[in-house]
């Protein structure tokens, strides 16, 4: 290219001040911009033209026509300009640039058309091109005007026509998203937002406006971008983990955006360090201008100063955009990492092997709540590990330019400080690891306490559990927290002190070694740089500890995600098999199974079993013989060592302890299968649930609480059975499912569901049972002892052999009549049992009629088709249990802050504020010292007299650092610890005093979230953010004070600025607060679902529904992400606006300084001081708003904790004036006087007007149909429910006058649901530790457990796993018996105490009960099986909450019209008597 201008190709003009040469402008600047856009436009057009066009609306079509018309005119004008130059032979500097323009604009025209029809957003290329091009043409015009415009007036006019019309098309281009014809209302605005909207986060503004005027709800939020849905995020991580370790996999899966963020951060860092350089240029320019004011020949151009000011403004704006885009990307990556990890952890938990199930569910929940969140936090600040060193390097290059070699004294100090930092970080890492263990320990204790709360209350063990938890909390967690606080405080002081030390030493060295005076234009840019250094240094220490925490978390996560899984080939499943009647459904051949991979002895040995379609197989055996293990082996839970196991078709499973979801009864029964009304009603009828459902508030659409605690044990068992029946699987496994129901209900269920005429008669079914009630109706029986199938065959063939175990059983326990409708452990919980009318179960005649009609119905379907799984499970938003989680709205009440400060100590808080303000004052005084020193040096022209200034500066700097350390220690070690202890203790105390009904209505996940997540915030985060807020406020005040006093006109600018800030803050605080709350509330369902799923793993696996549950988990995560994403963007929205105003401040101050300079003259030192502080206002004011909202967001945790402490408690634990003297009760006489009660106010009475006297030492049997009020009687005795009227007297003492602790510790109970805790056997039998080993052994011997305990490696110190999963149900019940035997109280309540034990053990227990050990004990036995109470002194028959009959068994049986007689008859006991 030829240059036709005498100045040639140089860049800067030698003839004009502050201007470029024409050839450079046309040949490089304009041509370069055009070439770049042309190439990009061609490339993008080629990509777009192969895509299919969208259908666009009419308005959008008009927009497109207008844009193309304008661009066509622009191309024509540009072409005309070129032709004019050629035809009129005008001499222009670079002709090719005029050829290039129309060509490029034509490609832009084509690109505009394709972009509009193929995409939904305005083109970023065009939005950037037009403003830059206008600026370039403006610079070119200025040059032409200054060299003489006359010959070029037409060319300039045509070029401006081209640019002007192009700019109009640019305005149309930027007018927002394209209006598509089929656009859906609910769409993420990010998908259609243009580049400016994305950079400034304007797409958030509609939500912000809404948030300022009304409370935001979940419905107002936008849906996720498809790529961010957890299904896709989980799959990305899964694919990556197949090839790499966890660290690498996370980078591969989510690293793309993170890499872009790193690039943006580098750009932002470079621009941040350009500011002090520009400041230095401006100050140097002012100095020169000031000196040459009256010498117009040598005076620099006025334009130059303004140009530097504009450059500072532009650099500031670009820096803002880069920084916020960087933050948005890192936060989004963090969110993706968390979602991916939670999905991976959940999916893994569903396939964990039994060896790994030793991990308590609390630990697995911690992986999800703490470790995944830690990695999320690392993503947000992790890049500072790269950016920190870069910033430090840039700072030192800049400082070298300012101060020369003296700057490297500072480098030396910093290099020395790095190993110190690593050393402190290592100490902190060790402490943090230990703290994690302590927190795990406490969470585990808490989850156990919540799981077993009913037992804890019945046994009056609250104090012992509070002691256990307080021991971990106060003596381990808080002690360590104090140490962490001290180390962190000194660490922070050290890091804030280092930049001051660096500045001091650098200035001192420069002053001593350099002859050049240290004047304002050196000192203030240097101070700016030192301030910039403070951030990377302070953050660097935080990030190192974040990285350390993350490394610990990654190790924990890796060990979990690579843990052993269930043996995939433990069984062979032929999935799509359609077995016909008589085909083999299950075949086990010589198989050995173990629970643990490493076990030497198999749990089940040499198992050989075959089950055909239509067959009913019974599995019998003693407690702990391996009956449930056999079913577990069939569903693939155990490890197969030898032999083979084949299943043809699907499996349904009803476990021994029914697992009920927090959902409606119908959802529990359908269990993700399609709803078939006809069959559903058959199932309800068959499982005898119709009556129960009629009594629930919303029928089968009533939502049952977590673990089904609004249902009685029997109802839960039957719902679990109904689920197994409804699935219509080829093989149905029933684990002792008739145990929890009354004998007549058991008969009904057996006949109508399990038996040969039942709903399942055409399917293969295996029933594990301890009962011999229906033994004669089984097609095949197997007897297990010690894991070996001892004998199997048909009922008759086994009975024919007198030596067979089954023959002995039948002989020993009657003739297969229902003398044992044996029963399994269930939490029969308050509110539970629903009253059933007597007529519910028809008499025998009607019963057989019903069976006949059912058989008729069944005949039409030879075998029911399998239930089909729903393709997409309805996304009903999880309601979070029976009570909606408490969520405040609006501002956090001032009362919450007051209570927090009170908990933290008012004096401590005031002292902290004083030291913080003093620290800032010292820092300002140090800066002012420098200003006067600079002035002094300028006046005398050298550095003499410096020691006085240096001494003062050094003293102020040192005192600033020390005061910082003191204020941090006050906050961390004194205030934070006090409040943490107070809040935790009062929350735990109120939880332990809450009535049982509170736990039934509140999901465990929610309470655990309070004790783990919210307590973590109170312990470690709140102190930090409050300290941060006070510090940034102090900094802001100091900045305003300094600038205002040095440069009063600035205060005028503060007024509009303050107005804008307050407006933005109003928008921001209102919206961000609600978003944070919604985020917290939507996080709980993830935890609740997680812990709920962990409890029902075997059921989920048996029904083969892992994928359905994973999908449900993903929906909950997405629901949370939808709430989390706006809560990040809201911060960016704020930041962009505040920083833009900050940039305007810089521009205003610089323009004010320039105009003052041109008119009256101004001192460079003053401008330097004002501008260096102005450069800091942005970040400081930004941090104030950010810290204020962080404090408000985190104080929500205190608000939630305080709300928890307000739960209304049950009656006092101890009443001093009502405290019984000595041992009580002495006799054990019980009297009910006109006693009525209800579960909660507003519900019906469950016991009505009961009056009865029970004499001391009598054995009373309590019976009645399901829901008659048997369990309510027991709860009334223990005051789990309080009387509405009347009272109960024990030994003539009114129990309402006695403290709950005294009352409950004076009674003994063997509950229906045996609750065990993680720990040793000894701790389980005697948690309070008040009995000697000898008494424990005697109790174990009486409970028939001595042999078993002696066989364990640790004997009494043998470990018990969480929930007692290492013991069988029967052994758990016997263990509860041992507890009662140890207590030796005068009143013993047995609630279905022997339901899960086999008949022989049951007989032995009955012998103990009637033996000398309990001879002088008053005993109440609640029984479903009447044979256990036939030998009682008296029998109490309950009916619909009233006493129906109370007499000796003999008298009641003699009266054939009595209810007891009819019950005995139904149970088949009349013939025996």
Short mmCIF file of C-alpha atoms in Angstrom, two decimals, residues 764-1027:
data_model
loop_
_atom_site.label_atom_id
_atom_site.label_comp_id
_atom_site.label_asym_id
_atom_site.label_seq_id
_atom_site.Cartn_x
_atom_site.Cartn_y
_atom_site.Cartn_z
CA UNK A 764 -44.36 -66.19 42.75
CA UNK A 765 -44.09 -65.01 46.35
CA UNK A 766 -41.77 -65.63 49.27
CA UNK A 767 -43.02 -64.83 52.77
CA UNK A 768 -40.63 -64.74 55.70
CA UNK A 769 -42.55 -65.35 58.88
CA UNK A 770 -42.21 -66.23 62.54
CA UNK A 771 -45.84 -67.22 62.66
CA UNK A 772 -47.25 -70.68 62.03
CA UNK A 773 -50.75 -69.31 61.55
CA UNK A 774 -51.09 -69.96 57.84
CA UNK A 775 -48.38 -72.58 57.58
CA UNK A 776 -50.66 -75.19 56.08
CA UNK A 777 -51.48 -72.94 53.11
CA UNK A 778 -47.92 -72.63 51.82
CA UNK A 779 -46.94 -74.58 48.70
CA UNK A 780 -43.37 -74.93 49.91
CA UNK A 781 -41.64 -74.33 53.26
CA UNK A 782 -37.98 -73.82 54.12
CA UNK A 783 -36.48 -73.74 57.62
CA UNK A 784 -33.23 -71.79 58.09
CA UNK A 785 -30.78 -72.22 60.95
CA UNK A 786 -27.46 -70.37 61.15
CA UNK A 787 -27.54 -69.49 57.47
CA UNK A 788 -28.20 -73.01 56.22
CA UNK A 789 -31.51 -74.20 54.81
CA UNK A 790 -31.95 -77.11 57.17
CA UNK A 791 -35.00 -78.59 55.49
CA UNK A 792 -37.50 -77.71 52.81
CA UNK A 793 -40.52 -79.29 51.19
CA UNK A 794 -44.31 -79.17 51.21
CA UNK A 795 -46.19 -78.72 54.50
CA UNK A 796 -47.50 -82.29 54.52
CA UNK A 797 -44.18 -83.95 53.68
CA UNK A 798 -42.41 -82.02 56.46
CA UNK A 799 -45.17 -82.73 58.96
CA UNK A 800 -44.99 -86.43 58.14
CA UNK A 801 -41.39 -86.50 59.48
CA UNK A 802 -41.75 -86.17 63.29
CA UNK A 803 -38.08 -85.13 63.65
CA UNK A 804 -38.35 -82.18 61.27
CA UNK A 805 -38.00 -78.71 62.80
CA UNK A 806 -41.30 -77.54 61.32
CA UNK A 807 -43.13 -80.55 62.71
CA UNK A 808 -41.65 -79.75 66.16
CA UNK A 809 -42.72 -76.10 65.78
CA UNK A 810 -46.29 -77.02 64.92
CA UNK A 811 -46.40 -79.56 67.73
CA UNK A 812 -44.94 -77.09 70.26
CA UNK A 813 -47.14 -74.13 69.34
CA UNK A 814 -50.53 -75.50 68.37
CA UNK A 815 -51.90 -76.70 65.13
CA UNK A 816 -51.16 -73.98 62.72
CA UNK A 817 -54.08 -71.98 64.07
CA UNK A 818 -53.32 -68.34 64.47
CA UNK A 819 -51.81 -68.34 67.89
CA UNK A 820 -49.19 -66.03 66.62
CA UNK A 821 -49.80 -63.28 64.16
CA UNK A 822 -46.26 -62.44 64.97
CA UNK A 823 -45.16 -58.95 64.61
CA UNK A 824 -42.22 -56.81 63.59
CA UNK A 825 -40.71 -53.60 64.92
CA UNK A 826 -42.43 -50.43 63.82
CA UNK A 827 -42.50 -46.95 65.16
CA UNK A 828 -46.11 -46.69 66.13
CA UNK A 829 -46.20 -43.08 66.63
CA UNK A 830 -48.51 -40.60 68.05
CA UNK A 831 -51.43 -39.48 65.99
CA UNK A 832 -51.12 -42.83 64.59
CA UNK A 833 -53.60 -45.55 64.78
CA UNK A 834 -56.91 -44.77 63.23
CA UNK A 835 -59.98 -46.07 64.98
CA UNK A 836 -61.74 -48.81 63.06
CA UNK A 837 -65.29 -49.74 63.63
CA UNK A 838 -66.01 -53.21 64.84
CA UNK A 839 -68.04 -53.94 61.78
CA UNK A 840 -65.01 -53.31 59.59
CA UNK A 841 -64.15 -56.93 59.39
CA UNK A 842 -67.24 -58.74 58.49
CA UNK A 843 -68.25 -61.97 60.19
CA UNK A 844 -67.06 -65.23 58.69
CA UNK A 845 -70.05 -65.63 56.38
CA UNK A 846 -69.62 -62.27 54.75
CA UNK A 847 -65.87 -62.78 54.68
CA UNK A 848 -66.20 -65.86 52.53
CA UNK A 849 -68.69 -64.08 50.27
CA UNK A 850 -66.15 -61.34 49.77
CA UNK A 851 -63.43 -63.85 48.97
CA UNK A 852 -65.73 -65.42 46.40
CA UNK A 853 -66.47 -62.11 44.65
CA UNK A 854 -62.78 -61.27 44.70
CA UNK A 855 -61.95 -64.64 43.19
CA UNK A 856 -64.55 -63.93 40.51
CA UNK A 857 -62.92 -60.58 39.75
CA UNK A 858 -59.56 -62.26 39.60
CA UNK A 859 -60.65 -65.02 37.27
CA UNK A 860 -61.03 -62.58 34.41
CA UNK A 861 -57.37 -61.75 34.52
CA UNK A 862 -55.43 -64.98 34.65
CA UNK A 863 -52.43 -62.96 35.80
CA UNK A 864 -52.36 -59.20 36.28
CA UNK A 865 -50.07 -57.38 33.89
CA UNK A 866 -47.05 -55.80 35.48
CA UNK A 867 -47.41 -52.19 36.56
CA UNK A 868 -45.76 -49.84 34.08
CA UNK A 869 -43.29 -47.25 35.37
CA UNK A 870 -44.17 -43.64 34.65
CA UNK A 871 -41.92 -42.19 31.98
CA UNK A 872 -41.70 -38.79 33.65
CA UNK A 873 -42.52 -38.65 37.33
CA UNK A 874 -44.67 -35.62 38.04
CA UNK A 875 -42.49 -32.77 39.18
CA UNK A 876 -44.62 -31.85 42.12
CA UNK A 877 -42.44 -29.45 43.98
CA UNK A 878 -41.29 -31.05 47.19
CA UNK A 879 -43.40 -29.51 49.93
CA UNK A 880 -40.83 -30.09 52.63
CA UNK A 881 -42.92 -32.21 54.93
CA UNK A 882 -46.10 -31.60 56.80
CA UNK A 883 -45.09 -28.17 57.97
CA UNK A 884 -43.73 -25.66 55.47
CA UNK A 885 -40.20 -24.66 56.44
CA UNK A 886 -40.19 -21.38 58.33
CA UNK A 887 -39.10 -18.54 56.06
CA UNK A 888 -39.13 -14.92 57.15
CA UNK A 889 -39.83 -12.21 54.61
CA UNK A 890 -38.56 -8.66 54.33
CA UNK A 891 -35.66 -7.19 56.25
CA UNK A 892 -34.07 -9.22 58.99
CA UNK A 893 -35.54 -7.76 62.16
CA UNK A 894 -33.28 -5.51 64.22
CA UNK A 895 -34.14 -7.77 67.16
CA UNK A 896 -32.10 -10.59 65.56
CA UNK A 897 -28.98 -8.38 65.45
CA UNK A 898 -29.57 -7.33 69.05
CA UNK A 899 -29.89 -10.92 70.22
CA UNK A 900 -26.76 -11.89 68.31
CA UNK A 901 -24.73 -9.03 69.81
CA UNK A 902 -26.11 -9.86 73.24
CA UNK A 903 -25.06 -13.49 72.79
CA UNK A 904 -21.62 -12.27 71.68
CA UNK A 905 -21.24 -9.76 74.59
CA UNK A 906 -22.00 -6.06 74.16
CA UNK A 907 -18.76 -4.85 75.76
CA UNK A 908 -16.69 -7.08 73.47
CA UNK A 909 -18.51 -5.73 70.44
CA UNK A 910 -17.99 -2.09 71.41
CA UNK A 911 -14.28 -2.72 72.01
CA UNK A 912 -14.06 -4.36 68.57
CA UNK A 913 -15.66 -1.30 66.91
CA UNK A 914 -13.34 1.12 68.72
CA UNK A 915 -10.20 -0.79 67.67
CA UNK A 916 -11.45 -1.04 64.04
CA UNK A 917 -12.01 2.74 63.81
CA UNK A 918 -8.67 3.42 65.52
CA UNK A 919 -6.91 1.15 62.99
CA UNK A 920 -8.35 3.17 60.09
CA UNK A 921 -7.49 6.49 61.72
CA UNK A 922 -3.87 5.38 62.12
CA UNK A 923 -3.78 4.36 58.46
CA UNK A 924 -5.12 7.78 57.27
CA UNK A 925 -2.62 9.63 59.47
CA UNK A 926 0.17 7.56 57.90
CA UNK A 927 -0.99 8.62 54.38
CA UNK A 928 -1.26 12.29 55.35
CA UNK A 929 2.29 12.13 56.75
CA UNK A 930 3.40 11.05 53.26
CA UNK A 931 1.56 13.92 51.61
CA UNK A 932 3.31 16.53 53.79
CA UNK A 933 6.61 14.75 53.25
CA UNK A 934 6.07 14.95 49.46
CA UNK A 935 5.26 18.67 49.67
CA UNK A 936 8.35 19.24 51.85
CA UNK A 937 10.60 17.42 49.33
CA UNK A 938 9.14 19.37 46.38
CA UNK A 939 9.78 22.66 48.08
CA UNK A 940 13.43 22.00 49.04
CA UNK A 941 14.17 19.82 45.97
CA UNK A 942 15.82 16.88 47.79
CA UNK A 943 15.15 14.21 50.48
CA UNK A 944 16.73 15.90 53.51
CA UNK A 945 14.87 15.88 56.85
CA UNK A 946 13.27 12.56 56.03
CA UNK A 947 13.88 10.70 59.31
CA UNK A 948 11.30 12.74 61.21
CA UNK A 949 8.65 11.92 58.56
CA UNK A 950 9.71 8.28 58.31
CA UNK A 951 9.51 7.80 62.07
CA UNK A 952 5.99 9.23 62.27
CA UNK A 953 4.90 7.23 59.19
CA UNK A 954 6.40 4.00 60.60
CA UNK A 955 4.71 4.46 64.00
CA UNK A 956 1.30 5.03 62.45
CA UNK A 957 1.68 2.02 60.12
CA UNK A 958 2.75 -0.29 62.93
CA UNK A 959 -0.06 0.80 65.25
CA UNK A 960 -2.55 0.32 62.38
CA UNK A 961 -1.42 -3.34 61.97
CA UNK A 962 -1.49 -4.07 65.71
CA UNK A 963 -4.94 -2.53 66.16
CA UNK A 964 -6.12 -4.69 63.24
CA UNK A 965 -4.88 -7.82 65.01
CA UNK A 966 -6.50 -6.81 68.31
CA UNK A 967 -9.87 -6.11 66.68
CA UNK A 968 -9.75 -9.46 64.80
CA UNK A 969 -8.94 -11.42 67.96
CA UNK A 970 -11.71 -9.67 69.88
CA UNK A 971 -14.19 -10.63 67.18
CA UNK A 972 -13.00 -14.18 66.46
CA UNK A 973 -11.95 -15.43 69.83
CA UNK A 974 -14.21 -13.57 72.19
CA UNK A 975 -17.47 -12.51 70.50
CA UNK A 976 -17.86 -15.25 67.86
CA UNK A 977 -17.13 -18.09 70.28
CA UNK A 978 -19.53 -16.82 72.91
CA UNK A 979 -22.37 -16.45 70.43
CA UNK A 980 -21.63 -19.83 68.81
CA UNK A 981 -21.75 -21.61 72.17
CA UNK A 982 -24.85 -19.76 73.35
CA UNK A 983 -26.84 -20.28 70.12
CA UNK A 984 -25.97 -23.95 69.77
CA UNK A 985 -26.71 -24.75 73.39
CA UNK A 986 -30.02 -22.92 73.45
CA UNK A 987 -31.08 -24.56 70.16
CA UNK A 988 -30.13 -28.03 71.39
CA UNK A 989 -31.88 -27.36 74.69
CA UNK A 990 -35.10 -26.22 73.02
CA UNK A 991 -34.94 -29.21 70.65
CA UNK A 992 -34.67 -31.66 73.52
CA UNK A 993 -37.57 -30.01 75.30
CA UNK A 994 -39.79 -29.96 72.20
CA UNK A 995 -42.78 -32.31 72.33
CA UNK A 996 -42.72 -35.47 70.22
CA UNK A 997 -45.36 -34.05 67.87
CA UNK A 998 -42.83 -31.41 66.76
CA UNK A 999 -40.46 -34.12 65.46
CA UNK A 1000 -43.30 -35.84 63.62
CA UNK A 1001 -44.15 -32.69 61.71
CA UNK A 1002 -40.57 -31.57 61.02
CA UNK A 1003 -38.37 -33.48 58.55
CA UNK A 1004 -35.06 -34.62 60.06
CA UNK A 1005 -33.21 -33.11 57.09
CA UNK A 1006 -34.43 -29.67 58.06
CA UNK A 1007 -33.27 -29.99 61.67
CA UNK A 1008 -29.93 -31.47 60.56
CA UNK A 1009 -29.51 -28.53 58.18
CA UNK A 1010 -29.91 -26.18 61.17
CA UNK A 1011 -27.27 -28.03 63.17
CA UNK A 1012 -24.79 -28.49 60.33
CA UNK A 1013 -25.08 -25.70 57.72
CA UNK A 1014 -26.54 -22.92 59.88
CA UNK A 1015 -24.26 -23.64 62.84
CA UNK A 1016 -21.26 -23.66 60.46
CA UNK A 1017 -22.28 -20.15 59.34
CA UNK A 1018 -22.61 -18.97 62.96
CA UNK A 1019 -19.30 -20.62 63.92
CA UNK A 1020 -17.03 -19.60 61.10
CA UNK A 1021 -18.61 -17.26 58.57
CA UNK A 1022 -20.62 -14.69 60.49
CA UNK A 1023 -17.67 -13.36 62.50
CA UNK A 1024 -15.69 -12.90 59.29
CA UNK A 1025 -18.43 -11.00 57.43
CA UNK A 1026 -19.28 -8.73 60.39
CA UNK A 1027 -15.60 -7.92 60.78
#
